[in-house]
PDB file of C-alpha atoms and ligand atoms in Angstrom:
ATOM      1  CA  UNK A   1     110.651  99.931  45.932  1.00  0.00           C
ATOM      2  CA  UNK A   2     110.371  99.875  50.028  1.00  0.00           C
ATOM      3  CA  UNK A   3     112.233 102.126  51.959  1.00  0.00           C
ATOM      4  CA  UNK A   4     115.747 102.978  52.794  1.00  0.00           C
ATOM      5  CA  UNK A   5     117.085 102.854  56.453  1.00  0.00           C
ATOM      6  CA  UNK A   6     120.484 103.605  57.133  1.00  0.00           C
ATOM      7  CA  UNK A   7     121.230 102.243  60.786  1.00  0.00           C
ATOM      8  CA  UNK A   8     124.541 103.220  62.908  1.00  0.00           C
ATOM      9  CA  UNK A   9     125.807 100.447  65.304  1.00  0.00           C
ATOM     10  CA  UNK A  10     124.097  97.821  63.892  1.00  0.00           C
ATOM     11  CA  UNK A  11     126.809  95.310  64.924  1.00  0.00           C
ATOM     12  CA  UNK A  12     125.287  94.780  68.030  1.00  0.00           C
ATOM     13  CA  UNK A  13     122.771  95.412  70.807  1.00  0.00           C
ATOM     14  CA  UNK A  14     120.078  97.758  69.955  1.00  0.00           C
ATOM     15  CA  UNK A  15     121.346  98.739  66.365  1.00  0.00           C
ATOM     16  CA  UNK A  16     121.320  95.022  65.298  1.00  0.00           C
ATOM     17  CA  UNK A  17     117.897  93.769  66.984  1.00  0.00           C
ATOM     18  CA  UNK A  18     116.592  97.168  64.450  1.00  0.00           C
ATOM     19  CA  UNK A  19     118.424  95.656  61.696  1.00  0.00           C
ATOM     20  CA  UNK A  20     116.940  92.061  62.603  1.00  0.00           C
ATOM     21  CA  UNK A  21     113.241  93.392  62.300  1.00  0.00           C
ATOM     22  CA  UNK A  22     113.501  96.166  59.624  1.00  0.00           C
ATOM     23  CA  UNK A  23     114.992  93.560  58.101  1.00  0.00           C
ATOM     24  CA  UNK A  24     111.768  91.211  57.910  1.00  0.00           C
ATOM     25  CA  UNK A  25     109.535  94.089  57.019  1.00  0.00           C
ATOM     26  CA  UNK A  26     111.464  94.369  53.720  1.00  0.00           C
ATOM     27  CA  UNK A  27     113.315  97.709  54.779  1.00  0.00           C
ATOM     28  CA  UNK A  28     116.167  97.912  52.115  1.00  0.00           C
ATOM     29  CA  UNK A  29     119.072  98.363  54.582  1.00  0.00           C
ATOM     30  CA  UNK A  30     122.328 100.441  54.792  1.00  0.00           C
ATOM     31  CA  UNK A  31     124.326  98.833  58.207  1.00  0.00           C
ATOM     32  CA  UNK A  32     126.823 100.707  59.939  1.00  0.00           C
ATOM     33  CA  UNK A  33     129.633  99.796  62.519  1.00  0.00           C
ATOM     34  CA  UNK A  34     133.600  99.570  62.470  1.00  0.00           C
ATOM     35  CA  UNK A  35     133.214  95.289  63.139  1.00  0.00           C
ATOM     36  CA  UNK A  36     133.956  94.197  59.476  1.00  0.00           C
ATOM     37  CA  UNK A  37     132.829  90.404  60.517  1.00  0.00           C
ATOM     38  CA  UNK A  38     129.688  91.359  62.007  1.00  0.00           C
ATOM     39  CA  UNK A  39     128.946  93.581  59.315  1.00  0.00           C
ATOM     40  CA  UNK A  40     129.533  90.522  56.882  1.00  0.00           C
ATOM     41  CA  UNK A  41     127.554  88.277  59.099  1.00  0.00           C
ATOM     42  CA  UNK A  42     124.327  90.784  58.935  1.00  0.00           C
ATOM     43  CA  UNK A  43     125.115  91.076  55.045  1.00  0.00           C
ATOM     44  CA  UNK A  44     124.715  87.313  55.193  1.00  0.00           C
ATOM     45  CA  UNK A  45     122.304  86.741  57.398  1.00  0.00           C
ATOM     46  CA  UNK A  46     119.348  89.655  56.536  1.00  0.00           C
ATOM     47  CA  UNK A  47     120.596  89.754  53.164  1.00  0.00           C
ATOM     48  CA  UNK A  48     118.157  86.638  52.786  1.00  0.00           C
ATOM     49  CA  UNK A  49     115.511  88.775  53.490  1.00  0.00           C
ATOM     50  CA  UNK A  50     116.095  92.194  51.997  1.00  0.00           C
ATOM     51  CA  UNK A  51     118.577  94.305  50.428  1.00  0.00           C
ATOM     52  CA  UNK A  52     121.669  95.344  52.339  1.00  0.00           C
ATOM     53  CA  UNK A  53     124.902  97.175  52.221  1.00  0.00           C
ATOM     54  CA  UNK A  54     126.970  97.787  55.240  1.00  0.00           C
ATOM     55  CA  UNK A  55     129.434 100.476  55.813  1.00  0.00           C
ATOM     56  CA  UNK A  56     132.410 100.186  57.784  1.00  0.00           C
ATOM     57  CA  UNK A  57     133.726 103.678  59.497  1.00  0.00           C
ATOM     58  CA  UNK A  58     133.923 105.050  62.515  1.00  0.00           C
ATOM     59  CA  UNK A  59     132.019 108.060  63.309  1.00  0.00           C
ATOM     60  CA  UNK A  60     134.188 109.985  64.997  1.00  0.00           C
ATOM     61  CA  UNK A  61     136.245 110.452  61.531  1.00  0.00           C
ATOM     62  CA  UNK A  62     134.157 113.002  59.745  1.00  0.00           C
ATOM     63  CA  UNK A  63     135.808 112.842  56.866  1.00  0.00           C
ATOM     64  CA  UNK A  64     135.265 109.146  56.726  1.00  0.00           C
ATOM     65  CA  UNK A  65     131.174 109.784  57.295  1.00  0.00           C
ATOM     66  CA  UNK A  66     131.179 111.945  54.482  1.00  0.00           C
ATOM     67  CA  UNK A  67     133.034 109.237  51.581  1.00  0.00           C
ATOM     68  CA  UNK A  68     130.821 106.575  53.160  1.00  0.00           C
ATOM     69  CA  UNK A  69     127.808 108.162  52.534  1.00  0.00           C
ATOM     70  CA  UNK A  70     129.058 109.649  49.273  1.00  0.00           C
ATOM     71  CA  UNK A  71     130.123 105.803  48.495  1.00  0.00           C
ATOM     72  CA  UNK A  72     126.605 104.404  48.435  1.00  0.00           C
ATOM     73  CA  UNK A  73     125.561 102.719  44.944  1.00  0.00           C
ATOM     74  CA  UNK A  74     122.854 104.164  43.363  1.00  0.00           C
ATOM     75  CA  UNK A  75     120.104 101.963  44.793  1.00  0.00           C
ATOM     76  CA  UNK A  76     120.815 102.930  48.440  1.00  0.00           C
ATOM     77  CA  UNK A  77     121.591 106.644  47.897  1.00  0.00           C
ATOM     78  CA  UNK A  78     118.123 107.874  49.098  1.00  0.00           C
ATOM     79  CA  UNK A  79     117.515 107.482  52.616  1.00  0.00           C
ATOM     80  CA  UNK A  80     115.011 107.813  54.079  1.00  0.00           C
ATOM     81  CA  UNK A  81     115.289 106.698  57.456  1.00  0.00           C
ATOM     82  CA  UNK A  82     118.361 107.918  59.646  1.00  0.00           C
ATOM     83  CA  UNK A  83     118.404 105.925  63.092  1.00  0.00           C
ATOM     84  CA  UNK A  84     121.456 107.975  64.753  1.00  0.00           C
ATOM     85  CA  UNK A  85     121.898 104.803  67.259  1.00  0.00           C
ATOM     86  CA  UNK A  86     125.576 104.526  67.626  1.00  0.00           C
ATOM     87  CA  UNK A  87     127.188 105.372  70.517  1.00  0.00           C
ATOM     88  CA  UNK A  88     128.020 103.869  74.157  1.00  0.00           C
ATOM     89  CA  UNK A  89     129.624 104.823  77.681  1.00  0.00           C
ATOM     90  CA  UNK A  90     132.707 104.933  78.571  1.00  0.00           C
ATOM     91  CA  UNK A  91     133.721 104.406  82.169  1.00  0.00           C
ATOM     92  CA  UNK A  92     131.697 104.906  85.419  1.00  0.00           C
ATOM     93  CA  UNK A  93     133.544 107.523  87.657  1.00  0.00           C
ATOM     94  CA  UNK A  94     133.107 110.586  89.246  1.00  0.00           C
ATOM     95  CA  UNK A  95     134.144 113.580  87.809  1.00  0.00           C
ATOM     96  CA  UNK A  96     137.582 114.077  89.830  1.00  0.00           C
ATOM     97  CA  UNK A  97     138.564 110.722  88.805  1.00  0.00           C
ATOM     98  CA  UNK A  98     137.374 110.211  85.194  1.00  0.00           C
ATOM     99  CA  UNK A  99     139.538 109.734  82.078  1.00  0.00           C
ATOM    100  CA  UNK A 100     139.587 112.608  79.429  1.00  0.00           C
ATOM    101  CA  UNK A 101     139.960 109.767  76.881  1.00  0.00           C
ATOM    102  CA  UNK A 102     136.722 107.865  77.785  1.00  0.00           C
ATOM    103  CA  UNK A 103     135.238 111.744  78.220  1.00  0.00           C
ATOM    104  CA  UNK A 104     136.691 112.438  74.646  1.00  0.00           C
ATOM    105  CA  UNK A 105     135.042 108.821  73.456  1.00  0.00           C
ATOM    106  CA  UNK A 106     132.037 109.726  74.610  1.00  0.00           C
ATOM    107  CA  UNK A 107     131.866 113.232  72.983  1.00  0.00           C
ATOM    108  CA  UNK A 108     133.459 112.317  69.891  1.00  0.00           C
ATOM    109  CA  UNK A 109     131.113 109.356  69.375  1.00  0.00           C
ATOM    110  CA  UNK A 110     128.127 110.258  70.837  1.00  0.00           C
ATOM    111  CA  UNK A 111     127.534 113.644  69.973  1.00  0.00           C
ATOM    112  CA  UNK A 112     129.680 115.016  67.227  1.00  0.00           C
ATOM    113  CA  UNK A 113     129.745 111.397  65.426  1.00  0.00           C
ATOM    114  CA  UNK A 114     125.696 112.102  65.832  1.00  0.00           C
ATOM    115  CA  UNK A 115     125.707 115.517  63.930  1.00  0.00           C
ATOM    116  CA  UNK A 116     128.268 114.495  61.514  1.00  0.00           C
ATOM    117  CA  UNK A 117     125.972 111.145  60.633  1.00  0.00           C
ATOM    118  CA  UNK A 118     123.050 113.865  59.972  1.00  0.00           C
ATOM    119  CA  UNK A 119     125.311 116.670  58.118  1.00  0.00           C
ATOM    120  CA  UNK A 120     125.686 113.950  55.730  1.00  0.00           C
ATOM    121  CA  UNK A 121     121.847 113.051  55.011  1.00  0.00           C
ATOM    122  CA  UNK A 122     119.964 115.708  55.678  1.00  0.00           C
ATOM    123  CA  UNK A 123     121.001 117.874  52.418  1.00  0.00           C
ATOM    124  CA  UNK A 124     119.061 115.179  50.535  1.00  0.00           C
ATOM    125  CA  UNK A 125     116.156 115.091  52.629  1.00  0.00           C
ATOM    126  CA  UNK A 126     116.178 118.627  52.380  1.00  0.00           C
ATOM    127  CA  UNK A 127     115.905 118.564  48.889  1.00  0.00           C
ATOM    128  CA  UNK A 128     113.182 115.740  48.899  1.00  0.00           C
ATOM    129  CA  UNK A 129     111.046 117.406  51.987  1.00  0.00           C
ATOM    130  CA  UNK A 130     110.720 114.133  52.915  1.00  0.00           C
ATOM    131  CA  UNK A 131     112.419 112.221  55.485  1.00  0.00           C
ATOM    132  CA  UNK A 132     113.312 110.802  59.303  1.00  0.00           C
ATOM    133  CA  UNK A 133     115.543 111.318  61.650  1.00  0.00           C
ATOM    134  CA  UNK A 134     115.110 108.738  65.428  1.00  0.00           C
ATOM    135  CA  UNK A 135     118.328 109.915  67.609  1.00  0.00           C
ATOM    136  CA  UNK A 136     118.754 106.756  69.892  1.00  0.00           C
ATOM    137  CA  UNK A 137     118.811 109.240  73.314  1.00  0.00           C
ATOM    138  CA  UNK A 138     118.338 107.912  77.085  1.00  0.00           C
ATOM    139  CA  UNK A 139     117.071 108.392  80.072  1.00  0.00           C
ATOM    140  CA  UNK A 140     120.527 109.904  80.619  1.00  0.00           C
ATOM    141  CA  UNK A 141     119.462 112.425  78.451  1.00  0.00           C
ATOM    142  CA  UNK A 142     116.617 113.337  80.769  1.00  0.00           C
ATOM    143  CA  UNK A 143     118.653 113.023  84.398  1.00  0.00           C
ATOM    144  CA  UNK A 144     122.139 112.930  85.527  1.00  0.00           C
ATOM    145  CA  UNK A 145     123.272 110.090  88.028  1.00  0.00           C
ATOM    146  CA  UNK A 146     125.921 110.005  90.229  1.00  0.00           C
ATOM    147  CA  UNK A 147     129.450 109.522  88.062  1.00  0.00           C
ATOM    148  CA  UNK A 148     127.307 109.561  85.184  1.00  0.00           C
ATOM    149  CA  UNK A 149     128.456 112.892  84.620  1.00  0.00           C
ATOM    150  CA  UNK A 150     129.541 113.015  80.806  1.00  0.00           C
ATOM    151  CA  UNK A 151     127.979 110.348  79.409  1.00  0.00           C
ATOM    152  CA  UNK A 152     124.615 111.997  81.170  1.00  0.00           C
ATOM    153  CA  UNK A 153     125.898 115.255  79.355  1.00  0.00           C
ATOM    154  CA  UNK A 154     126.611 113.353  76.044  1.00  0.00           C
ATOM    155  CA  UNK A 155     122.543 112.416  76.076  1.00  0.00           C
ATOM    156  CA  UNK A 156     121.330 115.771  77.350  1.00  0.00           C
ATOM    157  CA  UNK A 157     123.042 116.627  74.102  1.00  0.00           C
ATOM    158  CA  UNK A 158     121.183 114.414  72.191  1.00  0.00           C
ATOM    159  CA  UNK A 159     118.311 115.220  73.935  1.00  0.00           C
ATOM    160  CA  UNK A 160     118.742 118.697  73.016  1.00  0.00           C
ATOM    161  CA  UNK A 161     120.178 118.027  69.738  1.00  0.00           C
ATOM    162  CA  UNK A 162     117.246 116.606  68.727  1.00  0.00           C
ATOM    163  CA  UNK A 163     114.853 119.508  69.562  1.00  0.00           C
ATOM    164  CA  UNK A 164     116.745 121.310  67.724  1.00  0.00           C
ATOM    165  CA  UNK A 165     116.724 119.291  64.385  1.00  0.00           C
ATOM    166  CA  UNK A 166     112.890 118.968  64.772  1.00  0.00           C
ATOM    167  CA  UNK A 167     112.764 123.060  65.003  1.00  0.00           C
ATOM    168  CA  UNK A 168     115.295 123.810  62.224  1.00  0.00           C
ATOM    169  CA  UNK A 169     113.941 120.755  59.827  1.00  0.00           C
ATOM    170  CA  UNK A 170     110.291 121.874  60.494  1.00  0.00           C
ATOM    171  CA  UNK A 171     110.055 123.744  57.335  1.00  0.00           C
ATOM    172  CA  UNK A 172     110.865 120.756  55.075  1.00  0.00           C
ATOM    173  CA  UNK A 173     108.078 118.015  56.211  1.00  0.00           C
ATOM    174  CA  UNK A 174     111.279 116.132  57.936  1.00  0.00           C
ATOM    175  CA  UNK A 175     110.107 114.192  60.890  1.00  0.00           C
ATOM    176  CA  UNK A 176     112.625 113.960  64.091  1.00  0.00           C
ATOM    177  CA  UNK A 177     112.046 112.234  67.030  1.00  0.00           C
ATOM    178  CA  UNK A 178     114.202 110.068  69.829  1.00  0.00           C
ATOM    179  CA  UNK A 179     113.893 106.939  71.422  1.00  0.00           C
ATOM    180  CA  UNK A 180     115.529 107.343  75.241  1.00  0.00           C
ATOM    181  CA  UNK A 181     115.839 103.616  77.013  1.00  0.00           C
ATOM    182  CA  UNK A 182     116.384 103.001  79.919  1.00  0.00           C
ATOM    183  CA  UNK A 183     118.226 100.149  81.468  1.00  0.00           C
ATOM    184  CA  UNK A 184     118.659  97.753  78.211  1.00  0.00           C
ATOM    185  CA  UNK A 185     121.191  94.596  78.251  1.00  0.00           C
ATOM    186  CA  UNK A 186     123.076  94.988  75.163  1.00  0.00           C
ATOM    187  CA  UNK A 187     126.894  95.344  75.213  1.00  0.00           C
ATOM    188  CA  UNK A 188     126.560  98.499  76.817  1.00  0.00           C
ATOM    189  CA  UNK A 189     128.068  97.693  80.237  1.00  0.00           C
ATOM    190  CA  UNK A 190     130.937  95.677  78.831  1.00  0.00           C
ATOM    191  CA  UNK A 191     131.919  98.425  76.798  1.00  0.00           C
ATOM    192  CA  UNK A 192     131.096 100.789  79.952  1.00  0.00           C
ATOM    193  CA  UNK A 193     133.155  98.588  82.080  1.00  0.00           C
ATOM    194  CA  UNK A 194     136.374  97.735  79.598  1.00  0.00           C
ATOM    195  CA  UNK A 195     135.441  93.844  79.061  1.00  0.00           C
ATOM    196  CA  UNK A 196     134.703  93.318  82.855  1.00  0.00           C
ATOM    197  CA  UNK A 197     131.979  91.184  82.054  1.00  0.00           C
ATOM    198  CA  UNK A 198     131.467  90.604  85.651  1.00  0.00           C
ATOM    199  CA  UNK A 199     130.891  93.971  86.719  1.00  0.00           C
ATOM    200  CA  UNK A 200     128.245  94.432  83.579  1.00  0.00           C
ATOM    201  CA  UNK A 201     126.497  91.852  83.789  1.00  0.00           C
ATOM    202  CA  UNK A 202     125.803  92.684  87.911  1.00  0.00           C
ATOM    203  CA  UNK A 203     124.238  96.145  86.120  1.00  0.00           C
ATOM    204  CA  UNK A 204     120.956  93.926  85.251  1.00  0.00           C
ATOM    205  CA  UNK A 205     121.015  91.176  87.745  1.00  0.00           C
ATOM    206  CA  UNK A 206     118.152  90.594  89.956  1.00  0.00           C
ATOM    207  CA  UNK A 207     115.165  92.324  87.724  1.00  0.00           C
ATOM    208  CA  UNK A 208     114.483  92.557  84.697  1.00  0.00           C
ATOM    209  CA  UNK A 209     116.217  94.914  81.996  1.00  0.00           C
ATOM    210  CA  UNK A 210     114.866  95.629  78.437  1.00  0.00           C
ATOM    211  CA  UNK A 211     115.806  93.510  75.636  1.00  0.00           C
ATOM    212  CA  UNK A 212     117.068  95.583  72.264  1.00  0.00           C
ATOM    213  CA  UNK A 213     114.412  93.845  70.488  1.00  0.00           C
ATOM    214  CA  UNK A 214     111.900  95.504  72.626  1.00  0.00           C
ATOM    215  CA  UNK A 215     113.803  98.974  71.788  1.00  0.00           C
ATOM    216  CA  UNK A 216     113.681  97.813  67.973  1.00  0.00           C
ATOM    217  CA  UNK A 217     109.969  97.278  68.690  1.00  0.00           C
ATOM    218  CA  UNK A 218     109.743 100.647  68.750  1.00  0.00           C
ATOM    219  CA  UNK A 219     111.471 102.025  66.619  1.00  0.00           C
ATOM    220  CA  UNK A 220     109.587  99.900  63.881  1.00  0.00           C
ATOM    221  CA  UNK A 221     106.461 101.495  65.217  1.00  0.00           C
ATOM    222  CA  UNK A 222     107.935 105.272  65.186  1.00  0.00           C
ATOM    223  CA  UNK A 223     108.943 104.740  62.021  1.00  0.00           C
ATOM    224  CA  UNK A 224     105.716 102.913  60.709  1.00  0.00           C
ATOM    225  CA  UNK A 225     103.266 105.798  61.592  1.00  0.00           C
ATOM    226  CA  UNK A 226     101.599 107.486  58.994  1.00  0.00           C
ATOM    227  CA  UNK A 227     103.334 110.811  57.762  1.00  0.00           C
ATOM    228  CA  UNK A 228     101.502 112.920  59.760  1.00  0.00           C
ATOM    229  CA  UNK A 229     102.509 111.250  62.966  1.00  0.00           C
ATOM    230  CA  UNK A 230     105.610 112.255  63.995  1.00  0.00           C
ATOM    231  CA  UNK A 231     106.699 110.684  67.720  1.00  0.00           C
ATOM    232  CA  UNK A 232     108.669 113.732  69.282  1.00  0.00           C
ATOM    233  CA  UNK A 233     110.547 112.028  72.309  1.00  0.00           C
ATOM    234  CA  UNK A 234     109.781 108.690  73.614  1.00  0.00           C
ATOM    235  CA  UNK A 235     111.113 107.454  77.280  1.00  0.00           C
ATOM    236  CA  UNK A 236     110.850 103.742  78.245  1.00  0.00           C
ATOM    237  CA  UNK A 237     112.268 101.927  80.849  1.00  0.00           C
ATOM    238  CA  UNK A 238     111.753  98.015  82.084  1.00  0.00           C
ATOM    239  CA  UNK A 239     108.899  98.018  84.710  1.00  0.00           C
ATOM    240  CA  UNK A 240     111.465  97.317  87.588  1.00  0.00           C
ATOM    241  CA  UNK A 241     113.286 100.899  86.583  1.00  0.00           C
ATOM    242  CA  UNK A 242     111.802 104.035  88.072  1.00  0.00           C
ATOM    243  CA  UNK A 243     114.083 106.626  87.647  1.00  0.00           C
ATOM    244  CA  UNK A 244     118.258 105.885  86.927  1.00  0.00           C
ATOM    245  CA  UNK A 245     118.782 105.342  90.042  1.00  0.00           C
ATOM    246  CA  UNK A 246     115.579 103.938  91.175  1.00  0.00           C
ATOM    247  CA  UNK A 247     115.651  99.980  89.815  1.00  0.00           C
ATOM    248  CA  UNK A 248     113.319  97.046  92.044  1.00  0.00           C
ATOM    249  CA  UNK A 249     116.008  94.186  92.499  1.00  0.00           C
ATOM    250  CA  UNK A 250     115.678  91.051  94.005  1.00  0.00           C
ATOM    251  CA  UNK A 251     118.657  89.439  94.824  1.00  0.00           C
TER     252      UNK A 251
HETATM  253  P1  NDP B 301     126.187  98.172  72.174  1.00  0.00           P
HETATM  254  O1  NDP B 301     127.525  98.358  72.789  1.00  0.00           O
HETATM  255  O2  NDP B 301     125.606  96.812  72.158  1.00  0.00           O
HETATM  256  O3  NDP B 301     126.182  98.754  70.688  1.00  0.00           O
HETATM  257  C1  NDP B 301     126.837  99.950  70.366  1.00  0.00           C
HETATM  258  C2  NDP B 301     126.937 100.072  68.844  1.00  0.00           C
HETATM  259  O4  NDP B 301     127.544 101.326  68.516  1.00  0.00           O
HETATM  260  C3  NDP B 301     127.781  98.973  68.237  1.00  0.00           C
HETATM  261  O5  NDP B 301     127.153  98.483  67.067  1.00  0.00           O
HETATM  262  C4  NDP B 301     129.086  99.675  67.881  1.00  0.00           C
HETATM  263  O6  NDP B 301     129.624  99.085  66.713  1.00  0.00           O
HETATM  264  C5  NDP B 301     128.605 101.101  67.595  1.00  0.00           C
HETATM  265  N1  NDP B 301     129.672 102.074  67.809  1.00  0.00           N
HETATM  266  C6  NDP B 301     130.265 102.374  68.998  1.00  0.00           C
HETATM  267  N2  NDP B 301     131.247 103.259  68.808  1.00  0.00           N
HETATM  268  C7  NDP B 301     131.292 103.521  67.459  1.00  0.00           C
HETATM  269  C8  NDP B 301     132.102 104.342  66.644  1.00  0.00           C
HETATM  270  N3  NDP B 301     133.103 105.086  67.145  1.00  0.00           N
HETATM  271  N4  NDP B 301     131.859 104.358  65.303  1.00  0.00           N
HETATM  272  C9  NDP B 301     130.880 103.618  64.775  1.00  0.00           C
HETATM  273  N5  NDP B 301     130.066 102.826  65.502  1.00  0.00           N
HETATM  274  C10 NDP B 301     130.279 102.772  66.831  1.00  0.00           C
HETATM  275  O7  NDP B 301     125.208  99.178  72.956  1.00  0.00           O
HETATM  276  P2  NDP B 301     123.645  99.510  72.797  1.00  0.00           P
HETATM  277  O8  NDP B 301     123.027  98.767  71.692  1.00  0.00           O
HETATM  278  O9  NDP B 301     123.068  99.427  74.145  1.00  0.00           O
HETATM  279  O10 NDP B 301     123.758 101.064  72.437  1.00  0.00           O
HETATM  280  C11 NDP B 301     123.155 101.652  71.299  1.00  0.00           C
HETATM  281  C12 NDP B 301     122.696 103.049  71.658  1.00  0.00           C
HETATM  282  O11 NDP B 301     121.707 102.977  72.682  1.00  0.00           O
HETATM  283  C13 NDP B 301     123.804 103.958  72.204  1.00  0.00           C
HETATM  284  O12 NDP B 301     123.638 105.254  71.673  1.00  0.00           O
HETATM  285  C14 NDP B 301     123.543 103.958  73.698  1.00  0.00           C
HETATM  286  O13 NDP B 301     124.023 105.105  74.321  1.00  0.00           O
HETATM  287  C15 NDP B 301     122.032 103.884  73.709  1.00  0.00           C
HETATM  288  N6  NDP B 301     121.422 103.447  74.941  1.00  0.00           N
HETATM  289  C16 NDP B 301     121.716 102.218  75.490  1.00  0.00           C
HETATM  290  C17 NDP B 301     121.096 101.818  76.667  1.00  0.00           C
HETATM  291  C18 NDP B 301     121.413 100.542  77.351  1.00  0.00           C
HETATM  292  O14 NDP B 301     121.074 100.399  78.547  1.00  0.00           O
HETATM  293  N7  NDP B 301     122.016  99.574  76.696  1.00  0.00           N
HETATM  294  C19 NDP B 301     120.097 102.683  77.300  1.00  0.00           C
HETATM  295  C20 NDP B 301     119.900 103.936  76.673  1.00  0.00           C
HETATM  296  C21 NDP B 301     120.514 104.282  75.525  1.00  0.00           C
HETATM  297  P3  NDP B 301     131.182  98.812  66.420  1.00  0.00           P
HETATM  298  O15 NDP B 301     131.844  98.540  67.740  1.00  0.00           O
HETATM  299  O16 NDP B 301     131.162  97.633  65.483  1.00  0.00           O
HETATM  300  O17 NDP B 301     131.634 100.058  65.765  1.00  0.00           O
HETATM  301  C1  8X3 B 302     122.119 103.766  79.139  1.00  0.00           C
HETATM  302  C2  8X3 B 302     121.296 103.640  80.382  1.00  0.00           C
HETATM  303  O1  8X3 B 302     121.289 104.119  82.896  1.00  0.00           O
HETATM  304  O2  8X3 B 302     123.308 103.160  81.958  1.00  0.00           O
HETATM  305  O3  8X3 B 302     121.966 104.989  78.512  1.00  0.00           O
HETATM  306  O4  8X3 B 302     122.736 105.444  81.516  1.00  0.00           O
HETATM  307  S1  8X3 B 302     122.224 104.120  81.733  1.00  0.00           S
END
């Protein structure tokens, strides 16, 4: 039988362009997201191709992590691939003017939904020695831009988060490793932006951004290394994008 991958926030953007291509390699498939139709629509759609359940939950509910994963049928119980991908921004201010909401959103979803996601799998991994972890980070994770401020500190948690998974799951042969993009055009802004759809799609006009596929790209290839290979911490940004605040526009 091929292997498991459970994906979170595979409804869209990079999530879904990783359920696209696991999909083709024969990955059986385990979807996550809280968008019942687009989670129906993937079942559809890649379920020509492979096996797949989806799970609807939100991660911020721990309690509701915990049944879904304790839901699975037998057949998708052992995972073996955990991409911790979703997550998103929430607003674009500086820290005087944010909203604790969007600074709870962030927080909730991005970090704690993160560890609760892994609480849940790792005990079985564990058990197996066998397993891996790829923590969608960013290069948010790796600097802080100006009113980037908690969404930047939601990454440097992942960032830091997943060090410390690779440390503690050393012992059991588990590999952990994260994939930080840079400037991809996904959903990311509109959510960032509340539905402006101007204002996110100015974020990657005049250059170009990465696609998710290219991001799915590589998560196929972190995850299609041989055992021994683990890929720590991967940064990659479109060629135009230097640093976060460093992007070559033409407009
Ligand atoms: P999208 O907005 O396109 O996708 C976000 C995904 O996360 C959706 O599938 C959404 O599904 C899911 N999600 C959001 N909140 C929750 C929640 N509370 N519970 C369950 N699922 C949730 O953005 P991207 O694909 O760009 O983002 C994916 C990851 O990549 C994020 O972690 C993001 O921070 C990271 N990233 C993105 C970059 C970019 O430039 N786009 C760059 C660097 C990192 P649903 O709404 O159906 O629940
Ligand atoms: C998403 C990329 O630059 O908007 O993590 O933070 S950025």
């Amino acid at each position: 039988m091929g292997k498991t991958a459970l994906i979170t926030g595979a409804t869209s953007g990079i999530g879904k362009a990783a359920a696209e291509l696991f999909a083709k390699q024969g990955f059986n498939l385990i979807l996550c997201g809280r968008r019942q139709e687009r989670l129906e629509e993937l079942k559809n759609e890649l379920g020509r191709d492979t096996a797949i359940f989806t799970l609807n939950f939100d991660v911020r509910n721990r309690e509701d992590v915990f049944s879904a994963i304790e839901s699975l049928p037998k057949e998708f119980s052992e995972i073996d691939i955990l991409v911790n991908n979703a997550g998103n921004a929430h607003g674009l201010d500086p820290i005087d003017k944010g909203n604790p909401d969007d600074w709870d959103a962030m927080l909730d979803i991005n970090v704690k939904g993160l560890l609760y996601m892994s609480k849940a799998i790792i005990p079985q991994m564990v058990e197996r020695k066998s397993g891996h972890i790829i923590n969608i980070g960013s290069t948010a994770g790796k600097e802080v831009y100006p009113n980037g401020n908690v969404y930047c500190a939601s990454k440097h948690a992942v960032d830091a988060i997943n060090q410390g998974m690779r440390i503690d799951l050393n012992a059991y042969g588990i590999r952990v490793g994260a994939v930080n993009p840079g400037l991809v055009e996904t959903e990311f802004s509109d959510v960032r932006f509340k539905g402006d759809s101007d204002k996110a799609s100015n974020v990657y006009k005049g250059f170009e951004p990465l696609k998710p596929e290219d991001i799915a790209d590589i998560i196929l290839f972190v995850v299609t290394r041989p055992y021994h290979v683990n890929i720590a911490d991967l940064v990659v940004m479109p060629t135009a994008q230097a640093s976060s605040t460093i992007v070559k526009k033409e407009l």
